[in-house]
């Protein structure tokens, strides 16, 4: 078990390693967000600017011995990170309107791209969530609100180019579906709490059928897909 200490939060990762007799091991860094890379069996973490070590960086951690395998400094305080399904690319972004998005090539720890995606050329676009497209590691779907938190829409980007077909149904929280060309979007911003299926096409995104209610309830819920089943943070 590995424990990363955050500002007012302890994030626990079970990273497929053997428990040590002395119990949990700790690494004194303050983490804004972190993901486990099953391809490399490493943890990738975005470190907060006020961390006592590795401040305002993205680091790769070997959970077996807590060694830092790589680090890259970023010019902004990163709020969220997402990993492509092949483990090659990390997407990192912070606050700000419009938000700045970095695509980091993890094997070389180099920034491959930096751009500010927007929805429909709206300068008030704010990135709410992102999911890399399975099988297309340089393509992503991004959900947007405006600077006041009102829903805007979800768009797909190939490299840094926004594709034509976008979705206006509220799909603020995004995740990859059971097939490479299907995504799920959860309306975590209003009390309808609906789940939508999105089709990935060469021109962007299309909604598949009607949005479904009654599958999850609550604002800012996290969802996960496993073995063809969709799970919500409230256990549904």
Coordinates of N, CA and C in Angstrom, one line a residue:
X1 N 0.9 -1.2 0.0 CA 0.0 0.0 0.0 C 0.9 1.2 0.0
X2 N 0.5 2.2 -0.8 CA 1.3 3.4 -0.9 C 0.4 4.6 -0.6
X3 N 0.9 5.5 0.3 CA 0.1 6.7 0.7 C 0.8 7.9 0.2
X4 N 0.1 8.7 -0.6 CA 0.6 10.0 -1.0 C -0.1 11.1 -0.1
X5 N 0.6 11.9 0.5 CA 0.0 12.9 1.4 C -0.4 14.1 0.6
X6 N -1.6 14.5 0.7 CA -2.1 15.7 0.0 C -2.4 16.8 1.1
X7 N -2.9 18.0 0.7 CA -3.0 19.1 1.6 C -3.9 18.7 2.7
X8 N -5.1 18.2 2.5 CA -6.1 17.9 3.5 C -6.6 16.5 3.2
X9 N -5.9 15.7 2.5 CA -6.4 14.4 2.0 C -5.3 13.4 1.9
X10 N -5.6 12.2 2.2 CA -4.7 11.1 2.0 C -5.2 10.2 0.9
X11 N -4.5 10.1 -0.2 CA -4.9 9.3 -1.3 C -4.2 8.0 -1.3
X12 N -4.9 6.9 -1.2 CA -4.4 5.6 -1.1 C -4.4 4.8 -2.4
X13 N -3.3 4.3 -2.8 CA -3.2 3.5 -4.0 C -2.9 2.0 -3.7
X14 N -3.6 1.1 -4.1 CA -3.2 -0.3 -4.1 C -2.7 -0.6 -5.4
X15 N -1.4 -0.6 -5.6 CA -0.7 -0.6 -6.9 C -0.1 -2.0 -7.2
X16 N -0.8 -3.1 -6.8 CA -0.4 -4.4 -7.1 C 1.0 -4.7 -6.6
X17 N 1.3 -4.2 -5.4 CA 2.6 -4.5 -4.8 C 2.3 -5.2 -3.4
X18 N 3.4 -5.9 -2.9 CA 3.2 -6.6 -1.7 C 3.3 -5.7 -0.5
X19 N 2.4 -5.9 0.5 CA 2.4 -5.1 1.7 C 3.7 -5.3 2.5
X20 N 4.2 -4.3 3.0 CA 5.4 -4.4 3.8 C 5.1 -4.6 5.3
X21 N 5.9 -5.3 6.1 CA 5.6 -5.5 7.5 C 5.4 -4.2 8.3
X22 N 6.1 -3.2 7.9 CA 6.0 -1.9 8.7 C 4.7 -1.2 8.3
X23 N 3.9 -1.7 7.4 CA 2.6 -1.0 7.0 C 2.8 -0.1 5.9
X24 N 2.0 0.9 5.8 CA 1.9 1.8 4.7 C 3.2 2.6 4.6
X25 N 3.7 2.8 3.4 CA 4.8 3.6 3.1 C 4.4 5.0 2.6
X26 N 5.1 6.0 2.9 CA 4.7 7.4 2.5 C 5.8 8.1 1.7
X27 N 5.3 9.0 0.9 CA 6.1 9.9 0.1 C 5.6 11.3 0.3
X28 N 6.4 12.2 0.8 CA 5.9 13.5 1.3 C 5.8 14.4 0.1
X29 N 4.8 14.3 -0.7 CA 4.5 15.2 -1.8 C 3.0 15.5 -1.7
X30 N 2.6 16.7 -2.0 CA 1.2 17.1 -2.0 C 0.7 17.0 -3.5
X31 N -0.3 16.2 -3.6 CA -0.8 15.8 -4.9 C -2.1 16.4 -5.3
X32 N -2.2 17.0 -6.4 CA -3.5 17.5 -6.9 C -4.3 16.4 -7.5
X33 N -3.7 15.5 -8.3 CA -4.4 14.4 -8.9 C -3.3 13.3 -9.2
X34 N -3.8 12.1 -9.4 CA -2.9 11.0 -9.7 C -3.6 9.9 -10.4
X35 N -2.9 9.1 -11.2 CA -3.4 8.0 -11.9 C -2.4 6.8 -11.8
X36 N -3.0 5.6 -11.9 CA -2.1 4.4 -12.0 C -2.0 3.9 -13.4
X37 N -0.8 3.7 -13.9 CA -0.6 3.3 -15.2 C -0.3 1.8 -15.2
X38 N -1.3 1.0 -15.6 CA -1.2 -0.4 -15.6 C -0.2 -1.0 -16.6
X39 N 0.1 -0.2 -17.7 CA 1.1 -0.6 -18.7 C 2.5 -0.7 -18.1
X40 N 2.8 0.4 -17.4 CA 4.2 0.5 -16.8 C 4.3 0.1 -15.3
X41 N 3.1 -0.1 -14.7 CA 3.0 -0.4 -13.3 C 3.6 0.7 -12.5
X42 N 3.3 1.9 -12.9 CA 3.8 3.1 -12.2 C 2.7 4.0 -11.9
X43 N 2.9 4.9 -10.9 CA 1.9 5.9 -10.5 C 2.4 7.3 -11.1
X44 N 1.5 8.0 -11.8 CA 1.8 9.3 -12.3 C 1.0 10.3 -11.5
X45 N 1.7 11.3 -11.0 CA 1.0 12.3 -10.1 C 1.4 13.7 -10.5
X46 N 0.3 14.6 -10.3 CA 0.5 16.0 -10.5 C 0.7 16.6 -9.1
X47 N 1.9 17.2 -8.9 CA 2.3 17.8 -7.6 C 1.9 19.2 -7.5
X48 N 1.3 19.6 -6.4 CA 0.9 21.0 -6.1 C 2.1 21.9 -6.0
X49 N 1.8 23.2 -6.3 CA 2.9 24.2 -6.2 C 3.5 24.4 -4.7
X50 N 2.7 24.0 -3.7 CA 3.1 24.2 -2.3 C 3.7 22.9 -1.7
X51 N 4.0 21.9 -2.6 CA 4.6 20.7 -2.1 C 6.0 20.9 -1.6
X52 N 6.4 20.2 -0.5 CA 7.8 20.4 0.0 C 8.8 19.8 -1.0
X53 N 8.4 18.9 -1.9 CA 9.3 18.3 -2.9 C 8.6 18.3 -4.2
X54 N 9.4 18.4 -5.3 CA 8.8 18.3 -6.6 C 7.6 19.2 -6.9
X55 N 7.7 20.5 -6.4 CA 6.6 21.4 -6.5 C 6.3 21.7 -8.0
X56 N 5.0 21.7 -8.3 CA 4.5 22.1 -9.6 C 5.1 21.3 -10.7
X57 N 5.1 20.0 -10.5 CA 5.7 19.0 -11.5 C 4.7 17.9 -11.7
X58 N 4.9 17.1 -12.8 CA 4.3 15.8 -12.9 C 5.5 14.8 -12.7
X59 N 5.2 13.8 -11.8 CA 6.3 12.8 -11.5 C 5.7 11.4 -11.8
X60 N 6.7 10.5 -12.1 CA 6.4 9.1 -12.2 C 7.0 8.4 -11.0
X61 N 6.2 7.6 -10.3 CA 6.6 7.0 -9.1 C 6.6 5.5 -9.2
X62 N 7.7 4.8 -8.8 CA 7.7 3.4 -8.8 C 7.2 3.0 -7.4
X63 N 6.0 2.3 -7.4 CA 5.4 2.0 -6.0 C 6.1 0.9 -5.3
X64 N 7.1 0.2 -5.9 CA 7.8 -0.8 -5.2 C 8.8 -0.2 -4.2
X65 N 9.4 0.9 -4.6 CA 10.4 1.5 -3.6 C 10.2 3.0 -3.4
X66 N 9.2 3.6 -4.0 CA 8.9 5.0 -3.9 C 9.9 5.9 -4.6
X67 N 10.7 5.3 -5.5 CA 11.6 6.2 -6.2 C 10.9 7.0 -7.3
X68 N 11.4 8.1 -7.5 CA 10.9 9.0 -8.6 C 11.6 8.6 -9.9
X69 N 10.9 8.1 -10.8 CA 11.4 7.6 -12.1 C 11.6 8.7 -13.1
X70 N 10.9 9.8 -13.0 CA 11.0 10.9 -13.9 C 10.1 12.1 -13.4
X71 N 10.5 13.3 -13.8 CA 9.7 14.5 -13.4 C 9.9 15.5 -14.5
X72 N 8.8 16.3 -14.6 CA 8.8 17.4 -15.6 C 8.1 18.6 -15.0
X73 N 8.7 19.7 -15.0 CA 8.1 20.9 -14.5 C 7.1 21.5 -15.5
X74 N 6.0 22.1 -15.0 CA 5.0 22.7 -15.9 C 4.8 24.2 -15.4
X75 N 4.4 25.0 -16.4 CA 4.3 26.5 -16.1 C 3.0 26.8 -15.3
X76 N 2.1 25.9 -15.1 CA 0.9 26.1 -14.4 C 0.7 25.1 -13.3
X77 N -0.2 25.5 -12.4 CA -0.6 24.5 -11.3 C -1.6 23.6 -11.9
X78 N -1.3 22.3 -12.0 CA -2.2 21.3 -12.7 C -3.3 20.9 -11.7
X79 N -4.5 20.9 -12.3 CA -5.7 20.5 -11.5 C -6.1 19.1 -11.7
X80 N -6.0 18.6 -12.9 CA -6.4 17.2 -13.3 C -5.4 16.6 -14.3
X81 N -5.3 15.3 -14.3 CA -4.6 14.6 -15.3 C -5.4 13.4 -15.7
X82 N -5.2 13.0 -17.0 CA -5.8 11.8 -17.5 C -4.7 11.1 -18.4
X83 N -4.8 9.7 -18.4 CA -3.8 8.9 -19.1 C -4.4 8.2 -20.3
X84 N -3.7 8.2 -21.4 CA -4.2 7.4 -22.6 C -4.1 5.9 -22.3
X85 N -4.9 5.2 -23.0 CA -5.0 3.7 -22.7 C -3.8 3.0 -23.0
X86 N -2.9 3.5 -23.8 CA -1.6 2.8 -24.1 C -0.5 3.2 -23.2
X87 N -0.8 4.1 -22.2 CA 0.2 4.6 -21.3 C 1.3 5.5 -21.9
X88 N 1.1 6.0 -23.1 CA 2.1 6.8 -23.8 C 2.0 8.3 -23.5
X89 N 0.7 8.7 -23.3 CA 0.5 10.2 -23.2 C -0.3 10.5 -21.9
X90 N 0.1 11.6 -21.3 CA -0.6 12.1 -20.1 C -1.1 13.5 -20.5
X91 N -2.4 13.7 -20.2 CA -3.0 15.0 -20.4 C -3.2 15.7 -19.1
X92 N -2.7 17.0 -19.0 CA -2.7 17.7 -17.8 C -3.2 19.1 -18.0
X93 N -4.1 19.6 -17.1 CA -4.6 20.9 -17.3 C -5.0 21.5 -15.9
X94 N -5.1 22.8 -15.9 CA -5.3 23.5 -14.6 C -6.6 24.3 -14.7
X95 N -6.7 25.4 -13.9 CA -7.9 26.3 -14.0 C -7.7 27.3 -15.1
X96 N -8.4 28.4 -15.0 CA -8.2 29.4 -16.0 C -9.2 29.3 -17.1
X97 N -9.5 30.4 -17.7 CA -10.5 30.5 -18.8 C -9.8 31.3 -20.0
X98 N -9.6 30.7 -21.1 CA -9.7 29.2 -21.3 C -8.6 28.5 -20.6
X99 N -8.8 27.2 -20.4 CA -7.9 26.3 -19.8 C -6.7 26.0 -20.7
X100 N -5.5 25.8 -20.2 CA -4.4 25.3 -21.0 C -4.2 23.8 -20.8
X101 N -4.1 23.1 -21.9 CA -4.0 21.7 -21.9 C -2.6 21.3 -22.4
X102 N -1.9 20.4 -21.7 CA -0.6 19.8 -22.0 C -0.8 18.4 -22.4
X103 N -0.1 18.0 -23.5 CA 0.0 16.5 -23.8 C 1.5 16.2 -23.6
X104 N 1.7 15.3 -22.6 CA 3.1 14.9 -22.2 C 3.3 13.5 -22.7
X105 N 4.4 13.3 -23.4 CA 4.9 12.0 -23.9 C 5.7 11.4 -22.7
X106 N 5.1 10.4 -22.0 CA 5.6 9.9 -20.8 C 7.0 9.1 -21.0
X107 N 7.2 8.3 -22.0 CA 8.5 7.7 -22.1 C 9.7 8.6 -22.2
X108 N 9.5 9.8 -22.8 CA 10.5 10.8 -22.9 C 10.4 11.9 -21.9
X109 N 9.2 12.0 -21.2 CA 8.9 13.1 -20.3 C 9.1 14.4 -21.0
X110 N 8.6 14.5 -22.2 CA 8.6 15.8 -22.9 C 7.2 16.3 -23.2
X111 N 7.0 17.6 -23.2 CA 5.7 18.2 -23.6 C 5.6 18.1 -25.1
X112 N 4.7 17.3 -25.6 CA 4.5 17.2 -27.0 C 3.6 18.3 -27.6
X113 N 2.6 18.7 -26.8 CA 1.7 19.7 -27.3 C 1.2 20.6 -26.2
X114 N 0.9 21.8 -26.5 CA 0.3 22.7 -25.5 C -0.7 23.6 -26.3
X115 N -2.0 23.6 -25.8 CA -3.0 24.4 -26.5 C -4.1 24.7 -25.5
X116 N -5.0 25.6 -25.9 CA -6.1 26.1 -25.1 C -7.4 25.7 -25.9
X117 N -8.0 24.5 -25.6 CA -9.2 24.1 -26.3 C -10.4 24.9 -25.8
X118 N -11.3 25.2 -26.8 CA -12.6 25.9 -26.5 C -13.7 25.2 -27.1
X119 N -14.9 25.5 -26.6 CA -16.1 24.9 -27.2 C -16.8 26.0 -28.1
X120 N -16.9 25.7 -29.4 CA -17.5 26.6 -30.4 C -16.9 28.0 -30.3
X121 N -15.5 28.0 -30.2 CA -14.8 29.3 -30.2 C -15.2 30.2 -29.1
X122 N -15.8 29.7 -28.0 CA -16.2 30.6 -26.9 C -15.0 30.9 -26.0
X123 N -14.6 32.2 -25.9 CA -13.4 32.5 -25.1 C -13.6 32.2 -23.6
X124 N -14.9 32.1 -23.2 CA -15.1 31.8 -21.8 C -15.2 30.3 -21.5
X125 N -14.7 29.4 -22.5 CA -14.7 28.0 -22.2 C -13.8 27.6 -21.1
X126 N -14.3 26.7 -20.2 CA -13.6 26.2 -19.1 C -13.6 24.6 -19.2
X127 N -12.5 24.0 -19.2 CA -12.4 22.5 -19.3 C -12.9 21.9 -18.0
X128 N -14.0 21.1 -18.1 CA -14.5 20.4 -16.9 C -13.9 19.0 -16.8
X129 N -13.9 18.3 -17.9 CA -13.4 16.9 -17.8 C -12.8 16.5 -19.2
X130 N -12.0 15.5 -19.2 CA -11.4 15.0 -20.4 C -11.3 13.5 -20.4
X131 N -11.4 12.9 -21.5 CA -11.1 11.4 -21.7 C -10.3 11.2 -23.0
X132 N -9.2 10.6 -22.9 CA -8.5 10.2 -24.1 C -9.3 9.1 -24.9
X133 N -9.3 9.2 -26.2 CA -10.1 8.2 -27.0 C -9.3 6.9 -27.1
X134 N -9.9 5.8 -26.6 CA -9.2 4.5 -26.7 C -8.7 4.2 -28.2
X135 N -7.5 3.8 -28.3 CA -7.0 3.5 -29.6 C -6.5 4.7 -30.4
X136 N -6.8 5.9 -29.9 CA -6.4 7.1 -30.6 C -5.8 8.0 -29.5
X137 N -4.6 7.7 -29.1 CA -4.0 8.4 -27.9 C -3.8 9.9 -28.0
X138 N -3.8 10.4 -29.2 CA -3.6 11.8 -29.4 C -5.0 12.5 -29.6
X139 N -6.1 11.8 -29.5 CA -7.4 12.4 -29.6 C -8.1 12.3 -28.3
X140 N -8.8 13.4 -28.0 CA -9.5 13.4 -26.7 C -10.9 14.0 -26.8
X141 N -11.8 13.6 -25.9 CA -13.1 14.3 -25.8 C -13.0 15.2 -24.5
X142 N -13.5 16.4 -24.7 CA -13.4 17.4 -23.6 C -14.8 18.0 -23.3
X143 N -15.2 18.0 -22.0 CA -16.5 18.7 -21.7 C -16.2 20.0 -21.2
X144 N -17.1 21.0 -21.5 CA -16.8 22.4 -21.1 C -18.0 23.0 -20.4
X145 N -17.7 23.9 -19.5 CA -18.6 24.9 -19.0 C -18.1 26.3 -19.3
X146 N -18.9 27.3 -19.0 CA -18.4 28.6 -19.1 C -17.7 29.0 -17.8
X147 N -17.2 30.2 -17.7 CA -16.5 30.6 -16.5 C -17.3 30.7 -15.2
X148 N -18.7 30.7 -15.4 CA -19.6 30.7 -14.3 C -20.2 29.4 -13.9
X149 N -19.7 28.3 -14.6 CA -20.1 27.0 -14.3 C -21.4 26.5 -15.1
X150 N -21.8 27.3 -16.0 CA -23.0 26.9 -16.8 C -22.5 25.9 -17.9
X151 N -23.3 24.9 -18.2 CA -23.0 23.9 -19.2 C -22.8 24.5 -20.6
X152 N -21.8 24.0 -21.3 CA -21.6 24.5 -22.7 C -21.7 23.3 -23.7
X153 N -20.9 22.2 -23.6 CA -21.0 21.1 -24.4 C -19.8 20.3 -24.4
X154 N -19.8 19.2 -25.2 CA -18.6 18.2 -25.2 C -18.2 18.2 -26.7
X155 N -16.9 18.2 -26.9 CA -16.3 18.2 -28.2 C -15.1 17.3 -28.3
X156 N -14.8 16.8 -29.5 CA -13.7 15.9 -29.7 C -12.6 16.7 -30.4
X157 N -11.3 16.4 -30.0 CA -10.2 17.1 -30.6 C -9.2 16.0 -31.1
X158 N -8.8 16.2 -32.4 CA -7.8 15.4 -33.0 C -6.5 16.2 -33.0
X159 N -5.5 15.7 -32.3 CA -4.4 16.6 -32.0 C -4.9 17.9 -31.3
X160 N -4.7 19.0 -31.8 CA -5.2 20.3 -31.2 C -6.4 20.9 -32.0
X161 N -7.0 20.1 -32.9 CA -8.0 20.6 -33.8 C -9.4 20.1 -33.4
X162 N -10.3 21.0 -33.1 CA -11.7 20.6 -32.7 C -12.4 20.1 -33.9
X163 N -13.1 18.9 -33.8 CA -13.8 18.3 -34.9 C -15.2 18.9 -34.9
X164 N -15.9 18.8 -36.1 CA -17.1 19.5 -36.3 C -18.3 19.1 -35.4
X165 N -18.5 17.8 -35.2 CA -19.7 17.3 -34.5 C -19.4 17.3 -33.0
X166 N -20.3 18.1 -32.3 CA -20.2 18.2 -30.9 C -21.5 17.8 -30.3
X167 N -21.5 17.6 -29.0 CA -22.7 17.2 -28.2 C -23.1 18.3 -27.2
X168 N -24.3 18.7 -27.2 CA -24.8 19.8 -26.3 C -25.5 19.2 -25.1
X169 N -25.9 18.0 -25.2 CA -26.5 17.4 -24.0 C -25.5 17.3 -22.9
X170 N -25.9 17.6 -21.6 CA -25.0 17.7 -20.5 C -24.3 16.3 -20.3
X171 N -23.0 16.3 -20.5 CA -22.2 15.1 -20.3 C -20.9 15.6 -19.7
X172 N -21.0 16.2 -18.5 CA -19.9 16.9 -17.9 C -18.8 15.9 -17.4
X173 N -19.1 14.8 -16.9 CA -18.2 13.8 -16.4 C -18.0 12.7 -17.5
X174 N -16.8 12.5 -18.0 CA -16.6 11.6 -19.2 C -15.8 10.4 -18.8
X175 N -16.0 9.3 -19.5 CA -15.2 8.1 -19.3 C -15.3 7.2 -20.5
X176 N -14.3 6.4 -20.8 CA -14.3 5.5 -21.9 C -15.3 4.4 -21.6
X177 N -16.0 3.9 -22.7 CA -17.0 2.9 -22.6 C -16.5 1.5 -22.8
X178 N -17.3 0.5 -23.0 CA -16.9 -0.9 -23.2 C -16.3 -1.1 -24.6
X179 N -16.5 -0.2 -25.5 CA -15.9 -0.4 -26.9 C -15.1 0.9 -27.2
X180 N -14.1 0.8 -28.0 CA -13.2 1.9 -28.3 C -13.9 3.1 -28.9
X181 N -15.1 2.9 -29.6 CA -15.8 4.0 -30.2 C -17.0 4.5 -29.4
X182 N -17.1 4.1 -28.1 CA -18.2 4.5 -27.3 C -17.7 5.1 -26.0
X183 N -18.2 6.3 -25.7 CA -17.9 7.0 -24.4 C -19.2 7.1 -23.6
X184 N -19.0 7.3 -22.3 CA -20.1 7.7 -21.4 C -20.0 9.1 -20.9
X185 N -21.1 9.8 -20.8 CA -21.1 11.1 -20.2 C -22.1 11.2 -19.1
X186 N -21.8 11.7 -18.0 CA -22.7 11.8 -16.8 C -23.0 13.3 -16.6
X187 N -24.3 13.6 -16.5 CA -24.7 15.0 -16.1 C -24.5 15.2 -14.6
X188 N -23.4 15.7 -14.2 CA -23.1 15.9 -12.8 C -23.3 17.3 -12.4
X189 N -23.9 18.1 -13.2 CA -24.1 19.6 -12.9 C -25.5 20.0 -12.6
X190 N -26.5 19.2 -13.0 CA -27.9 19.5 -12.7 C -28.6 18.3 -12.1
X191 N -29.8 18.5 -11.5 CA -30.4 17.4 -10.8 C -31.1 16.4 -11.7
X192 N -30.9 16.5 -13.0 CA -31.4 15.4 -13.9 C -30.5 14.1 -13.7
X193 N -29.2 14.3 -13.5 CA -28.3 13.2 -13.2 C -28.4 12.1 -14.3
X194 N -28.4 12.5 -15.5 CA -28.6 11.5 -16.6 C -27.2 11.0 -17.1
X195 N -27.3 9.8 -17.7 CA -26.1 9.2 -18.3 C -26.4 9.1 -19.8
X196 N -25.4 9.5 -20.6 CA -25.5 9.5 -22.1 C -24.4 8.6 -22.7
X197 N -24.7 7.9 -23.8 CA -23.7 7.2 -24.6 C -23.3 8.1 -25.8
X198 N -22.1 8.2 -26.0 CA -21.6 9.0 -27.1 C -20.8 8.1 -28.1
X199 N -21.1 8.4 -29.4 CA -20.4 7.6 -30.4 C -19.2 8.4 -31.0
X200 N -18.1 7.8 -31.0 CA -16.9 8.5 -31.6 C -16.9 8.2 -33.1
X201 N -16.8 9.3 -33.9 CA -16.8 9.2 -35.3 C -15.5 10.0 -35.8
X202 N -15.3 9.9 -37.1 CA -14.2 10.6 -37.7 C -14.5 12.1 -37.7
X203 N -15.7 12.5 -37.5 CA -16.1 13.9 -37.5 C -16.3 14.5 -36.1
X204 N -16.2 13.7 -35.1 CA -16.4 14.2 -33.8 C -17.3 13.2 -32.9
X205 N -18.3 13.7 -32.3 CA -19.1 12.9 -31.3 C -20.6 13.1 -31.7
X206 N -21.3 11.9 -31.5 CA -22.8 11.9 -31.6 C -23.4 11.2 -30.4
X207 N -24.5 11.7 -30.0 CA -25.2 11.0 -28.9 C -26.0 9.8 -29.4
X208 N -25.8 8.7 -28.7 CA -26.5 7.4 -29.1 C -27.8 7.3 -28.3
X209 N -29.0 7.5 -28.9 CA -30.2 7.3 -28.2 C -30.5 8.5 -27.2
X210 N -31.4 8.2 -26.3 CA -31.7 9.2 -25.3 C -30.9 9.0 -24.1
X211 N -30.7 10.1 -23.3 CA -30.0 10.1 -22.0 C -30.9 9.3 -21.0
X212 N -30.3 8.5 -20.2 CA -31.0 7.7 -19.2 C -30.8 8.3 -17.8
X213 N -31.9 8.3 -17.1 CA -31.9 8.8 -15.7 C -32.0 7.6 -14.7
X214 N -31.8 7.9 -13.5 CA -32.0 6.9 -12.4 C -30.8 5.9 -12.3
X215 N -29.7 6.2 -12.9 CA -28.6 5.3 -12.8 C -27.6 5.7 -11.7
X216 N -27.5 7.0 -11.5 CA -26.6 7.6 -10.5 C -27.3 8.9 -10.0
X217 N -27.0 9.2 -8.7 CA -27.6 10.4 -8.2 C -26.5 11.2 -7.5
X218 N -26.5 12.5 -7.7 CA -25.6 13.3 -6.9 C -24.6 14.1 -7.8
X219 N -24.3 15.3 -7.3 CA -23.3 16.1 -8.0 C -21.9 15.6 -8.0
X220 N -21.2 15.8 -9.1 CA -19.7 15.5 -9.1 C -19.5 14.0 -8.8
X221 N -20.4 13.1 -9.2 CA -20.1 11.7 -9.0 C -19.0 11.2 -10.0
X222 N -18.3 10.2 -9.5 CA -17.3 9.5 -10.4 C -17.9 8.2 -10.9
X223 N -17.6 7.9 -12.1 CA -18.1 6.7 -12.7 C -17.0 5.8 -13.2
X224 N -17.2 4.5 -13.4 CA -16.2 3.6 -13.9 C -16.9 2.5 -14.6
X225 N -16.2 2.0 -15.7 CA -16.7 0.9 -16.5 C -15.8 -0.3 -16.2
X226 N -16.4 -1.5 -15.9 CA -15.6 -2.7 -15.8 C -16.5 -3.9 -16.2
X227 N -15.9 -4.7 -17.2 CA -16.5 -5.9 -17.7 C -17.9 -5.7 -18.2
X228 N -18.1 -4.5 -18.9 CA -19.4 -4.2 -19.5 C -20.4 -3.6 -18.5
X229 N -20.0 -3.3 -17.3 CA -20.9 -2.8 -16.3 C -20.5 -1.3 -16.0
X230 N -21.5 -0.4 -15.8 CA -21.2 0.9 -15.4 C -21.4 1.1 -13.9
X231 N -20.4 1.6 -13.2 CA -20.5 1.8 -11.8 C -20.5 3.3 -11.5
X232 N -21.3 3.7 -10.4 CA -21.2 5.0 -9.9 C -20.7 5.0 -8.5
X233 N -20.2 6.2 -8.1 CA -19.6 6.3 -6.7 C -20.6 6.0 -5.6
X234 N -21.9 6.1 -5.9 CA -22.9 5.8 -4.9 C -23.2 4.3 -4.9
X235 N -22.5 3.5 -5.7 CA -22.7 2.0 -5.6 C -23.7 1.5 -6.7
X236 N -24.3 2.3 -7.5 CA -25.2 1.8 -8.5 C -24.4 1.2 -9.7

